[in-house]
mmCIF file of C-alpha atoms in Angstrom:
data_model
loop_
_atom_site.group_PDB
_atom_site.id
_atom_site.type_symbol
_atom_site.label_atom_id
_atom_site.label_comp_id
_atom_site.label_asym_id
_atom_site.label_seq_id
_atom_site.Cartn_x
_atom_site.Cartn_y
_atom_site.Cartn_z
ATOM 1 C CA MET A 1 -0.019 10.079 3.759
ATOM 2 C CA PHE A 2 0.003 10.456 7.604
ATOM 3 C CA GLN A 3 2.036 12.388 9.962
ATOM 4 C CA VAL A 4 4.612 10.537 12.199
ATOM 5 C CA ASP A 5 3.552 11.546 15.010
ATOM 6 C CA ALA A 6 -0.005 10.771 14.578
ATOM 7 C CA ILE A 7 0.858 7.566 13.623
ATOM 8 C CA ILE A 8 2.583 6.672 16.760
ATOM 9 C CA SER A 9 0.124 8.537 18.947
ATOM 10 C CA SER A 10 -2.561 6.418 17.487
ATOM 11 C CA VAL A 11 -0.862 3.271 18.081
ATOM 12 C CA ALA A 12 0.129 3.949 21.663
ATOM 13 C CA ASP A 13 -3.528 5.154 22.410
ATOM 14 C CA ARG A 14 -5.085 1.497 21.133
ATOM 15 C CA LEU A 15 -2.260 -0.259 23.233
ATOM 16 C CA GLN A 16 -2.806 2.388 26.307
ATOM 17 C CA ILE A 17 1.090 2.816 26.552
ATOM 18 C CA PRO A 18 3.139 5.943 26.463
ATOM 19 C CA LYS A 19 4.415 6.906 22.863
ATOM 20 C CA ALA A 20 7.882 6.407 24.051
ATOM 21 C CA ALA A 21 7.269 2.619 25.029
ATOM 22 C CA VAL A 22 6.044 2.297 21.030
ATOM 23 C CA LEU A 23 9.012 4.211 19.273
ATOM 24 C CA ASP A 24 12.326 5.072 21.408
ATOM 25 C CA PRO A 25 13.898 7.103 18.510
ATOM 26 C CA THR A 26 17.646 6.267 19.841
ATOM 27 C CA ALA A 27 16.834 2.526 18.864
ATOM 28 C CA SER A 28 18.622 1.073 15.963
ATOM 29 C CA ASP A 29 15.232 -0.603 14.566
ATOM 30 C CA ALA A 30 13.171 2.852 15.287
ATOM 31 C CA ALA A 31 12.766 3.376 11.471
ATOM 32 C CA VAL A 32 11.413 0.042 11.157
ATOM 33 C CA LYS A 33 8.966 0.071 13.828
ATOM 34 C CA GLN A 34 7.576 3.428 12.395
ATOM 35 C CA ALA A 35 7.136 1.651 9.030
ATOM 36 C CA HIS A 36 5.175 -1.134 10.520
ATOM 37 C CA ALA A 37 3.089 1.358 12.380
ATOM 38 C CA GLU A 38 2.490 3.210 9.238
ATOM 39 C CA THR A 39 1.451 0.376 7.249
ATOM 40 C CA PHE A 40 -1.026 -1.066 9.870
ATOM 41 C CA ILE A 41 -2.915 2.384 9.767
ATOM 42 C CA ILE A 42 -2.961 2.498 5.946
ATOM 43 C CA GLN A 43 -4.323 -1.044 5.746
ATOM 44 C CA GLU A 44 -6.948 -0.077 8.280
ATOM 45 C CA THR A 45 -7.873 2.942 6.756
ATOM 46 C CA LYS A 46 -8.211 1.299 3.290
ATOM 47 C CA LYS A 47 -10.371 -1.642 4.752
ATOM 48 C CA TYR A 48 -12.820 1.210 6.646
ATOM 49 C CA PHE A 49 -13.205 3.128 3.324
ATOM 50 C CA ALA A 50 -13.885 0.041 0.972
ATOM 51 C CA SER A 51 -16.177 -1.477 3.693
ATOM 52 C CA HIS A 52 -18.321 1.996 3.519
ATOM 53 C CA GLY A 53 -18.517 2.151 -0.391
ATOM 54 C CA VAL A 54 -15.594 3.924 -1.558
ATOM 55 C CA ASP A 55 -13.862 2.551 -4.699
ATOM 56 C CA LEU A 56 -10.188 2.311 -3.744
ATOM 57 C CA GLU A 57 -9.155 2.373 -7.339
ATOM 58 C CA ALA A 58 -10.550 5.738 -7.975
ATOM 59 C CA PHE A 59 -7.704 7.089 -6.136
ATOM 60 C CA SER A 60 -5.277 6.189 -9.144
ATOM 61 C CA LYS A 61 -7.601 8.314 -11.478
ATOM 62 C CA SER A 62 -6.864 11.919 -12.199
ATOM 63 C CA GLU A 63 -10.245 13.198 -12.654
ATOM 64 C CA ARG A 64 -11.712 14.998 -9.843
ATOM 65 C CA GLY A 65 -15.299 15.036 -8.570
ATOM 66 C CA ASP A 66 -17.373 18.071 -7.734
ATOM 67 C CA THR A 67 -19.092 17.213 -4.463
ATOM 68 C CA ALA A 68 -16.575 15.116 -2.227
ATOM 69 C CA ILE A 69 -13.646 16.256 -0.336
ATOM 70 C CA LEU A 70 -10.446 14.701 1.233
ATOM 71 C CA VAL A 71 -9.655 16.009 4.598
ATOM 72 C CA LYS A 72 -5.807 15.387 5.340
ATOM 73 C CA ASN A 73 -3.493 16.120 8.011
ATOM 74 C CA LEU A 74 -5.845 15.590 10.860
ATOM 75 C CA PRO A 75 -4.738 15.325 14.478
ATOM 76 C CA ASN A 76 -4.983 11.345 15.827
ATOM 77 C CA GLY A 77 -8.251 10.692 17.163
ATOM 78 C CA THR A 78 -10.212 12.993 14.966
ATOM 79 C CA LYS A 79 -14.014 12.032 15.455
ATOM 80 C CA THR A 80 -16.880 12.079 12.783
ATOM 81 C CA SER A 81 -19.004 14.370 14.929
ATOM 82 C CA GLU A 82 -16.205 17.295 14.752
ATOM 83 C CA ILE A 83 -15.635 16.779 10.965
ATOM 84 C CA ARG A 84 -19.480 17.056 10.471
ATOM 85 C CA SER A 85 -19.652 20.022 12.754
ATOM 86 C CA LEU A 86 -16.802 22.048 10.892
ATOM 87 C CA PHE A 87 -18.468 21.362 7.704
ATOM 88 C CA GLN A 88 -22.219 21.157 7.844
ATOM 89 C CA GLU A 89 -22.322 25.282 8.270
ATOM 90 C CA TYR A 90 -21.826 25.185 4.609
ATOM 91 C CA GLY A 91 -24.642 22.779 3.397
ATOM 92 C CA GLU A 92 -26.093 19.344 3.843
ATOM 93 C CA LEU A 93 -23.692 16.663 4.091
ATOM 94 C CA SER A 94 -24.531 13.342 2.265
ATOM 95 C CA ARG A 95 -21.755 11.406 4.323
ATOM 96 C CA VAL A 96 -19.130 11.820 6.276
ATOM 97 C CA LEU A 97 -16.393 8.812 6.539
ATOM 98 C CA THR A 98 -13.774 9.019 9.286
ATOM 99 C CA PRO A 99 -11.489 5.720 9.969
ATOM 100 C CA PRO A 100 -10.747 4.361 13.467
ATOM 101 C CA ALA A 101 -7.070 6.341 13.500
ATOM 102 C CA GLY A 102 -9.225 9.605 12.691
ATOM 103 C CA MET A 103 -6.300 11.138 10.354
ATOM 104 C CA ILE A 104 -7.964 11.405 7.340
ATOM 105 C CA ALA A 105 -11.737 11.948 6.386
ATOM 106 C CA ILE A 106 -14.168 12.092 3.384
ATOM 107 C CA VAL A 107 -16.674 14.789 3.384
ATOM 108 C CA GLU A 108 -19.602 14.337 0.833
ATOM 109 C CA PHE A 109 -21.899 17.256 -0.023
ATOM 110 C CA GLY A 110 -25.555 16.947 -1.773
ATOM 111 C CA GLN A 111 -24.250 20.000 -4.130
ATOM 112 C CA ALA A 112 -21.342 21.158 -5.969
ATOM 113 C CA ASN A 113 -21.694 24.716 -4.710
ATOM 114 C CA GLN A 114 -21.833 23.846 -1.430
ATOM 115 C CA ALA A 115 -18.478 21.626 -1.327
ATOM 116 C CA ARG A 116 -16.945 24.631 -3.300
ATOM 117 C CA ALA A 117 -17.875 27.092 -0.359
ATOM 118 C CA ALA A 118 -16.483 24.437 2.181
ATOM 119 C CA PHE A 119 -13.166 23.812 0.363
ATOM 120 C CA GLY A 120 -12.623 27.734 -0.206
ATOM 121 C CA ASN A 121 -13.270 28.417 3.318
ATOM 122 C CA LEU A 122 -11.640 25.609 5.109
ATOM 123 C CA ALA A 123 -8.596 25.068 3.140
ATOM 124 C CA TYR A 124 -5.481 25.582 5.351
ATOM 125 C CA ARG A 125 -7.388 26.469 8.530
ATOM 126 C CA ARG A 126 -5.999 25.668 11.820
ATOM 127 C CA PHE A 127 -8.161 22.504 13.457
ATOM 128 C CA LYS A 128 -6.733 21.888 17.000
ATOM 129 C CA ASP A 129 -3.044 21.593 16.758
ATOM 130 C CA SER A 130 -2.634 21.087 13.272
ATOM 131 C CA ILE A 131 -3.609 22.762 9.472
ATOM 132 C CA LEU A 132 -6.130 20.905 7.506
ATOM 133 C CA TYR A 133 -5.173 19.908 4.083
ATOM 134 C CA LEU A 134 -8.168 19.963 1.709
ATOM 135 C CA GLU A 135 -7.951 17.623 -1.748
ATOM 136 C CA LYS A 136 -11.310 17.292 -4.282
ATOM 137 C CA ALA A 137 -11.886 13.813 -3.932
ATOM 138 C CA PRO A 138 -11.543 11.582 -7.190
ATOM 139 C CA LYS A 139 -14.973 11.396 -9.590
ATOM 140 C CA GLY A 140 -16.450 7.916 -9.303
ATOM 141 C CA LEU A 141 -15.431 7.893 -5.432
ATOM 142 C CA PHE A 142 -18.375 6.023 -4.190
ATOM 143 C CA ILE A 143 -19.781 2.651 -5.319
ATOM 144 C CA ASN A 144 -23.552 2.595 -5.600
ATOM 145 C CA ILE A 145 -25.251 0.994 -2.659
ATOM 146 C CA ASP A 146 -28.984 0.426 -2.625
ATOM 147 C CA ARG A 147 -31.095 -0.346 0.360
ATOM 148 C CA SER A 148 -30.753 -4.365 -0.354
ATOM 149 C CA SER A 149 -26.897 -3.718 0.638
ATOM 150 C CA GLN A 150 -27.946 -2.554 4.146
ATOM 151 C CA GLU A 151 -30.627 -5.448 4.313
ATOM 152 C CA VAL A 152 -27.983 -8.187 3.676
ATOM 153 C CA GLY A 153 -25.439 -6.421 6.047
ATOM 154 C CA GLY A 154 -27.782 -5.514 8.753
ATOM 155 C CA SER A 155 -30.516 -8.273 9.283
ATOM 156 C CA VAL A 156 -28.779 -11.177 7.673
ATOM 157 C CA CYS A 157 -25.032 -10.978 7.765
ATOM 158 C CA LYS A 158 -24.001 -8.876 11.057
ATOM 159 C CA PRO A 159 -24.900 -11.975 13.668
ATOM 160 C CA LEU A 160 -22.414 -14.093 11.500
ATOM 161 C CA ASP A 161 -18.716 -14.087 13.038
ATOM 162 C CA GLY A 162 -16.187 -11.995 11.253
ATOM 163 C CA PHE A 163 -18.540 -10.341 8.970
ATOM 164 C CA LEU A 164 -17.072 -7.006 7.626
ATOM 165 C CA TYR A 165 -19.451 -5.655 4.904
ATOM 166 C CA ALA A 166 -21.822 -6.402 2.402
ATOM 167 C CA LEU A 167 -22.268 -5.025 -1.123
ATOM 168 C CA VAL A 168 -24.916 -5.771 -3.626
ATOM 169 C CA LYS A 169 -23.997 -4.719 -7.288
ATOM 170 C CA THR A 170 -26.348 -2.093 -8.622
ATOM 171 C CA LYS A 171 -26.788 -0.388 -12.303
ATOM 172 C CA PRO A 172 -28.839 2.744 -13.084
ATOM 173 C CA ASP A 173 -32.496 2.720 -13.125
ATOM 174 C CA PRO A 174 -33.443 3.869 -16.595
ATOM 175 C CA LYS A 175 -36.991 4.724 -15.816
ATOM 176 C CA ARG A 176 -36.214 6.615 -12.336
ATOM 177 C CA PRO A 177 -33.088 9.039 -13.219
ATOM 178 C CA GLY A 178 -30.789 8.949 -9.901
ATOM 179 C CA GLN A 179 -31.961 5.790 -8.761
ATOM 180 C CA VAL A 180 -30.348 2.471 -8.968
ATOM 181 C CA LEU A 181 -31.634 -1.422 -9.731
ATOM 182 C CA SER A 182 -29.852 -4.383 -7.831
ATOM 183 C CA MET A 183 -28.412 -6.790 -10.484
ATOM 184 C CA GLY A 184 -29.244 -9.684 -8.428
ATOM 185 C CA PHE A 185 -25.785 -10.559 -7.176
ATOM 186 C CA GLY A 186 -23.352 -9.034 -4.568
ATOM 187 C CA PHE A 187 -20.416 -9.648 -2.239
ATOM 188 C CA LEU A 188 -19.870 -10.361 1.393
ATOM 189 C CA GLU A 189 -16.136 -9.987 3.175
ATOM 190 C CA PHE A 190 -15.013 -11.825 6.268
ATOM 191 C CA ARG A 191 -12.183 -11.207 8.469
ATOM 192 C CA SER A 192 -10.763 -14.885 7.556
ATOM 193 C CA LYS A 193 -11.170 -17.492 5.228
ATOM 194 C CA GLY A 194 -12.520 -19.882 7.729
ATOM 195 C CA GLN A 195 -15.251 -17.471 9.008
ATOM 196 C CA ALA A 196 -16.187 -16.672 5.246
ATOM 197 C CA HIS A 197 -16.389 -20.505 4.682
ATOM 198 C CA SER A 198 -18.778 -20.823 7.714
ATOM 199 C CA ALA A 199 -20.849 -18.085 6.636
ATOM 200 C CA ALA A 200 -21.248 -19.464 3.106
ATOM 201 C CA SER A 201 -22.678 -22.662 4.667
ATOM 202 C CA ALA A 202 -24.914 -20.976 7.154
ATOM 203 C CA LEU A 203 -26.459 -18.523 4.365
ATOM 204 C CA ASN A 204 -26.966 -20.851 1.222
ATOM 205 C CA ASP A 205 -30.338 -21.729 0.595
ATOM 206 C CA HIS A 206 -31.476 -18.955 2.953
ATOM 207 C CA ASP A 207 -34.717 -17.478 2.061
ATOM 208 C CA LEU A 208 -34.509 -13.335 1.704
ATOM 209 C CA ASP A 209 -37.829 -11.670 0.716
ATOM 210 C CA GLY A 210 -38.887 -14.616 -1.353
ATOM 211 C CA HIS A 211 -35.447 -15.103 -2.712
ATOM 212 C CA GLN A 212 -33.381 -18.348 -2.060
ATOM 213 C CA LEU A 213 -29.908 -17.264 -1.589
ATOM 214 C CA LEU A 214 -26.957 -19.000 -3.563
ATOM 215 C CA VAL A 215 -23.548 -18.436 -1.872
ATOM 216 C CA ARG A 216 -20.153 -19.517 -3.255
ATOM 217 C CA ALA A 217 -16.927 -18.266 -2.575
ATOM 218 C CA ALA A 218 -15.482 -15.673 -4.639
ATOM 219 C CA HIS A 219 -12.022 -15.374 -5.982
ATOM 220 C CA ARG A 220 -11.773 -11.643 -5.345
ATOM 221 C CA SER A 221 -11.777 -9.751 -2.058
ATOM 222 C CA LEU A 222 -14.336 -6.738 -3.067
ATOM 223 C CA ASP A 223 -16.187 -7.149 -6.256
ATOM 224 C CA ALA A 224 -16.012 -8.546 -9.654
ATOM 225 C CA GLY A 225 -16.042 -5.218 -11.603
ATOM 226 C CA GLU A 226 -13.561 -3.317 -13.537
ATOM 227 C CA ALA A 227 -11.940 -2.024 -10.420
ATOM 228 C CA THR A 228 -10.211 -5.125 -10.115
ATOM 229 C CA ARG A 229 -9.353 -6.596 -13.376
ATOM 230 C CA GLU A 230 -6.108 -4.560 -13.684
ATOM 231 C CA GLU A 231 -5.024 -5.922 -10.200
ATOM 232 C CA ASP A 232 -5.753 -9.343 -11.556
ATOM 233 C CA LYS A 233 -4.131 -8.840 -14.607
ATOM 234 C CA GLU A 234 -0.729 -7.987 -13.081
ATOM 235 C CA ARG A 235 -1.192 -10.864 -10.578
ATOM 236 C CA LYS A 236 -1.291 -13.251 -13.327
ATOM 237 C CA ALA A 237 1.613 -11.629 -14.890
ATOM 238 C CA THR A 238 3.748 -11.804 -11.883
ATOM 239 C CA GLY A 239 3.381 -15.704 -11.932
ATOM 240 C CA LYS A 240 5.115 -17.659 -9.277
ATOM 241 C CA LYS A 241 7.994 -14.737 -8.808
ATOM 242 C CA THR A 242 9.484 -14.556 -5.227
ATOM 243 C CA LYS A 243 12.200 -11.882 -5.384
ATOM 244 C CA ILE A 244 11.198 -8.244 -5.032
ATOM 245 C CA ILE A 245 13.488 -5.451 -5.831
ATOM 246 C CA ILE A 246 12.840 -2.418 -3.376
ATOM 247 C CA LYS A 247 13.653 0.911 -4.922
ATOM 248 C CA ASN A 248 13.831 4.371 -3.113
ATOM 249 C CA LEU A 249 15.554 3.265 0.020
ATOM 250 C CA PRO A 250 17.239 5.718 2.131
ATOM 251 C CA PHE A 251 21.065 5.281 2.042
ATOM 252 C CA GLU A 252 21.201 5.082 5.913
ATOM 253 C CA VAL A 253 19.141 1.595 5.573
ATOM 254 C CA THR A 254 20.991 -1.393 6.457
ATOM 255 C CA LYS A 255 20.351 -5.204 5.382
ATOM 256 C CA LYS A 256 18.932 -5.831 8.901
ATOM 257 C CA ASP A 257 16.234 -3.175 8.778
ATOM 258 C CA VAL A 258 15.279 -4.659 5.285
ATOM 259 C CA ARG A 259 14.750 -7.856 6.707
ATOM 260 C CA ALA A 260 13.174 -6.799 9.618
ATOM 261 C CA LEU A 261 10.674 -4.911 7.519
ATOM 262 C CA PHE A 262 9.856 -7.456 5.049
ATOM 263 C CA GLY A 263 10.353 -10.644 7.403
ATOM 264 C CA ALA A 264 6.882 -9.760 9.068
ATOM 265 C CA TYR A 265 5.172 -10.827 5.728
ATOM 266 C CA GLY A 266 6.689 -14.186 5.564
ATOM 267 C CA GLN A 267 10.084 -16.464 5.234
ATOM 268 C CA LEU A 268 12.813 -14.555 3.564
ATOM 269 C CA ARG A 269 15.125 -16.636 1.767
ATOM 270 C CA SER A 270 17.568 -13.978 1.279
ATOM 271 C CA VAL A 271 18.044 -10.213 1.563
ATOM 272 C CA ARG A 272 20.915 -8.278 -0.383
ATOM 273 C CA LEU A 273 21.702 -4.537 -0.172
ATOM 274 C CA PRO A 274 23.908 -4.001 -3.096
ATOM 275 C CA LYS A 275 26.778 -1.378 -2.458
ATOM 276 C CA LYS A 276 29.034 0.842 -4.355
ATOM 277 C CA PHE A 277 32.618 0.290 -4.798
ATOM 278 C CA ASP A 278 33.243 2.661 -1.869
ATOM 279 C CA HIS A 279 30.915 0.300 -0.094
ATOM 280 C CA SER A 280 28.235 3.119 0.213
ATOM 281 C CA ALA A 281 24.724 1.823 -0.343
ATOM 282 C CA ARG A 282 23.095 2.074 -3.872
ATOM 283 C CA GLY A 283 19.472 2.973 -2.835
ATOM 284 C CA PHE A 284 17.997 -0.368 -3.540
ATOM 285 C CA ALA A 285 17.627 -3.673 -2.322
ATOM 286 C CA PHE A 286 16.508 -7.204 -3.063
ATOM 287 C CA ALA A 287 14.186 -9.498 -0.792
ATOM 288 C CA GLU A 288 13.493 -12.884 -1.929
ATOM 289 C CA PHE A 289 10.682 -14.947 -0.051
ATOM 290 C CA VAL A 290 10.229 -18.611 -0.049
ATOM 291 C CA THR A 291 6.646 -18.244 -1.565
ATOM 292 C CA ALA A 292 5.303 -15.931 -4.380
ATOM 293 C CA ARG A 293 2.024 -15.418 -1.851
ATOM 294 C CA GLU A 294 4.559 -14.161 0.900
ATOM 295 C CA ALA A 295 6.164 -11.950 -1.886
ATOM 296 C CA GLU A 296 2.519 -10.735 -3.165
ATOM 297 C CA SER A 297 1.466 -10.116 0.498
ATOM 298 C CA ALA A 298 4.473 -7.638 1.127
ATOM 299 C CA ILE A 299 4.150 -5.786 -1.679
ATOM 300 C CA ALA A 300 0.481 -5.365 -1.240
ATOM 301 C CA ALA A 301 1.082 -4.172 2.512
ATOM 302 C CA LEU A 302 4.070 -2.026 1.823
ATOM 303 C CA LYS A 303 3.836 -0.445 -1.415
ATOM 304 C CA HIS A 304 2.397 3.014 0.301
ATOM 305 C CA THR A 305 4.770 2.545 3.146
ATOM 306 C CA HIS A 306 7.522 5.038 3.967
ATOM 307 C CA LEU A 307 11.012 4.385 5.568
ATOM 308 C CA LEU A 308 12.997 7.330 6.885
ATOM 309 C CA GLY A 309 10.720 9.648 4.810
ATOM 310 C CA ARG A 310 11.107 7.741 1.837
ATOM 311 C CA ARG A 311 8.310 5.875 0.094
ATOM 312 C CA LEU A 312 9.436 2.470 -0.645
ATOM 313 C CA VAL A 313 8.899 1.632 -4.624
ATOM 314 C CA LEU A 314 8.317 -1.999 -4.669
ATOM 315 C CA GLU A 315 8.504 -4.244 -8.012
ATOM 316 C CA PHE A 316 8.784 -8.040 -8.650
ATOM 317 C CA ALA A 317 12.360 -8.614 -9.607
ATOM 318 C CA ALA A 318 12.526 -10.126 -13.399
ATOM 319 C CA ASP A 319 13.363 -13.653 -13.679
ATOM 320 C CA ASP A 320 16.766 -12.571 -15.102
ATOM 321 C CA THR A 321 17.657 -10.081 -12.771
ATOM 322 C CA ILE A 322 21.454 -10.122 -12.009
ATOM 323 C CA ASP A 323 22.178 -9.979 -8.317
ATOM 324 C CA ALA A 324 23.803 -6.668 -8.492
ATOM 325 C CA GLU A 325 25.711 -7.348 -4.993
ATOM 326 C CA GLU A 326 27.452 -10.486 -6.909
ATOM 327 C CA GLU A 327 27.651 -8.751 -10.095
ATOM 328 C CA LEU A 328 29.939 -5.827 -8.248
ATOM 329 C CA GLN A 329 32.126 -8.324 -6.554
ATOM 330 C CA ARG A 330 32.775 -9.973 -9.677
ATOM 331 C CA MET A 331 33.702 -6.713 -11.378
ATOM 332 C CA GLN A 332 35.952 -5.811 -8.254
ATOM 333 C CA ASN A 333 37.761 -9.259 -8.730
ATOM 334 C CA LYS A 334 38.448 -8.932 -12.415
ATOM 335 C CA ILE A 335 39.414 -5.423 -11.975
ATOM 336 C CA GLY A 336 41.969 -6.692 -9.276
ATOM 337 C CA ARG A 337 43.145 -9.356 -11.522
ATOM 338 C CA GLN A 338 43.584 -6.876 -14.289
ATOM 339 C CA ALA A 339 45.482 -4.419 -12.168
ATOM 340 C CA ASP A 340 47.762 -7.504 -10.704
ATOM 341 C CA LYS A 341 48.678 -8.319 -14.347
ATOM 342 C CA VAL A 342 49.448 -4.901 -15.346
ATOM 343 C CA ALA A 343 51.655 -4.568 -12.193
ATOM 344 C CA LEU A 344 53.533 -7.609 -12.988
ATOM 345 C CA GLN A 345 54.160 -6.626 -16.833
ATOM 346 C CA ARG A 346 55.607 -3.440 -15.246
ATOM 347 C CA LEU A 347 57.608 -5.369 -13.030
ATOM 348 C CA ILE A 348 59.075 -7.607 -15.439
ATOM 349 C CA GLY A 349 59.002 -5.345 -18.513
ATOM 350 C CA THR A 350 60.773 -2.221 -17.423
ATOM 351 C CA ASP A 351 64.345 -2.895 -18.341
ATOM 352 C CA ARG A 352 63.720 -5.342 -20.797
ATOM 353 C CA GLN A 353 66.118 -5.170 -24.049
ATOM 354 C CA LYS A 354 66.629 -7.052 -27.169
ATOM 355 C CA PHE A 355 70.618 -8.329 -27.586
ATOM 356 C CA ALA A 356 72.537 -10.490 -29.665
ATOM 357 C CA VAL A 357 74.406 -13.634 -28.367
ATOM 358 C CA GLU A 358 77.613 -13.770 -29.828
ATOM 359 C CA GLY A 359 78.733 -17.289 -31.035
ATOM 360 C CA ASP A 360 82.083 -19.024 -32.290
ATOM 361 C CA GLY A 361 81.430 -17.365 -35.760
ATOM 362 C CA ASN A 362 79.541 -20.235 -37.121
#
């Protein structure tokens, strides 16, 4: 999703240290550090978009919209004002979203023809020291947020410790085309569970425009709509699984690399990197955590991460999954025993002949 150099530059700028101090290319763990940096930027970007009304599940859909554009391959630190200045000459902009890292943006126009004009003129244009990659954004990218969301988020919740965003659920207004009506409920997100509980205590029974708020803890992090139902089904299906199979691993990766990458998300019970008979890597590994929650966190955080240029493919391992490394060792031992047996038979049976023993004639 992002350029490696831009990722490292972003992390270095925030820490106010040289890039070389973030990532030494000669170090043995350089690839793992790079993967951790990419994961941080991805998680930050997703949280920013979600807090600004973007439906992250829309990115998995193939149908494209006609008014919003994804702007990719931006240099580190690109500002919203720079993107706005670049696109606004093609029409009125409804919104411009640029996450803190400034390496990707979403631009929405008021009219489809304006979006087409911008796309045709700006795609592959040079911008600073990079080339702009434009992509039509998915249809239904934005969640409808009415004025109530801004009121709840700004006047009521903004002073609360750890507040991230407020989202009031809406539906189309049948009497006013293009307008929405509040459904009477919404969601708040905070940085930690403790901060959320404190906010719930403070807001419960609070009077908002003549309505007494009823605040309860939600079981989902974003909302209760269709966007999260598939995720819930998948989570239920995984049950209490703690073992992850990691596919599409570069052949240069070591067991130490896998442990360093996944160990950041919990205590590992074991890490196995199966190898072929010639001791070369097979391109996948197993990582088993102590708890299912740790395994879920690792998959959620690393499912879009690259390691040495390869995007990791993560799945929960089946309960009856045979440990490949142990199975290979068992097969090697079996083949070795069979080879020894054949060699022994050849040794003792090469010159063996049938012969008769003459007796005394009885």
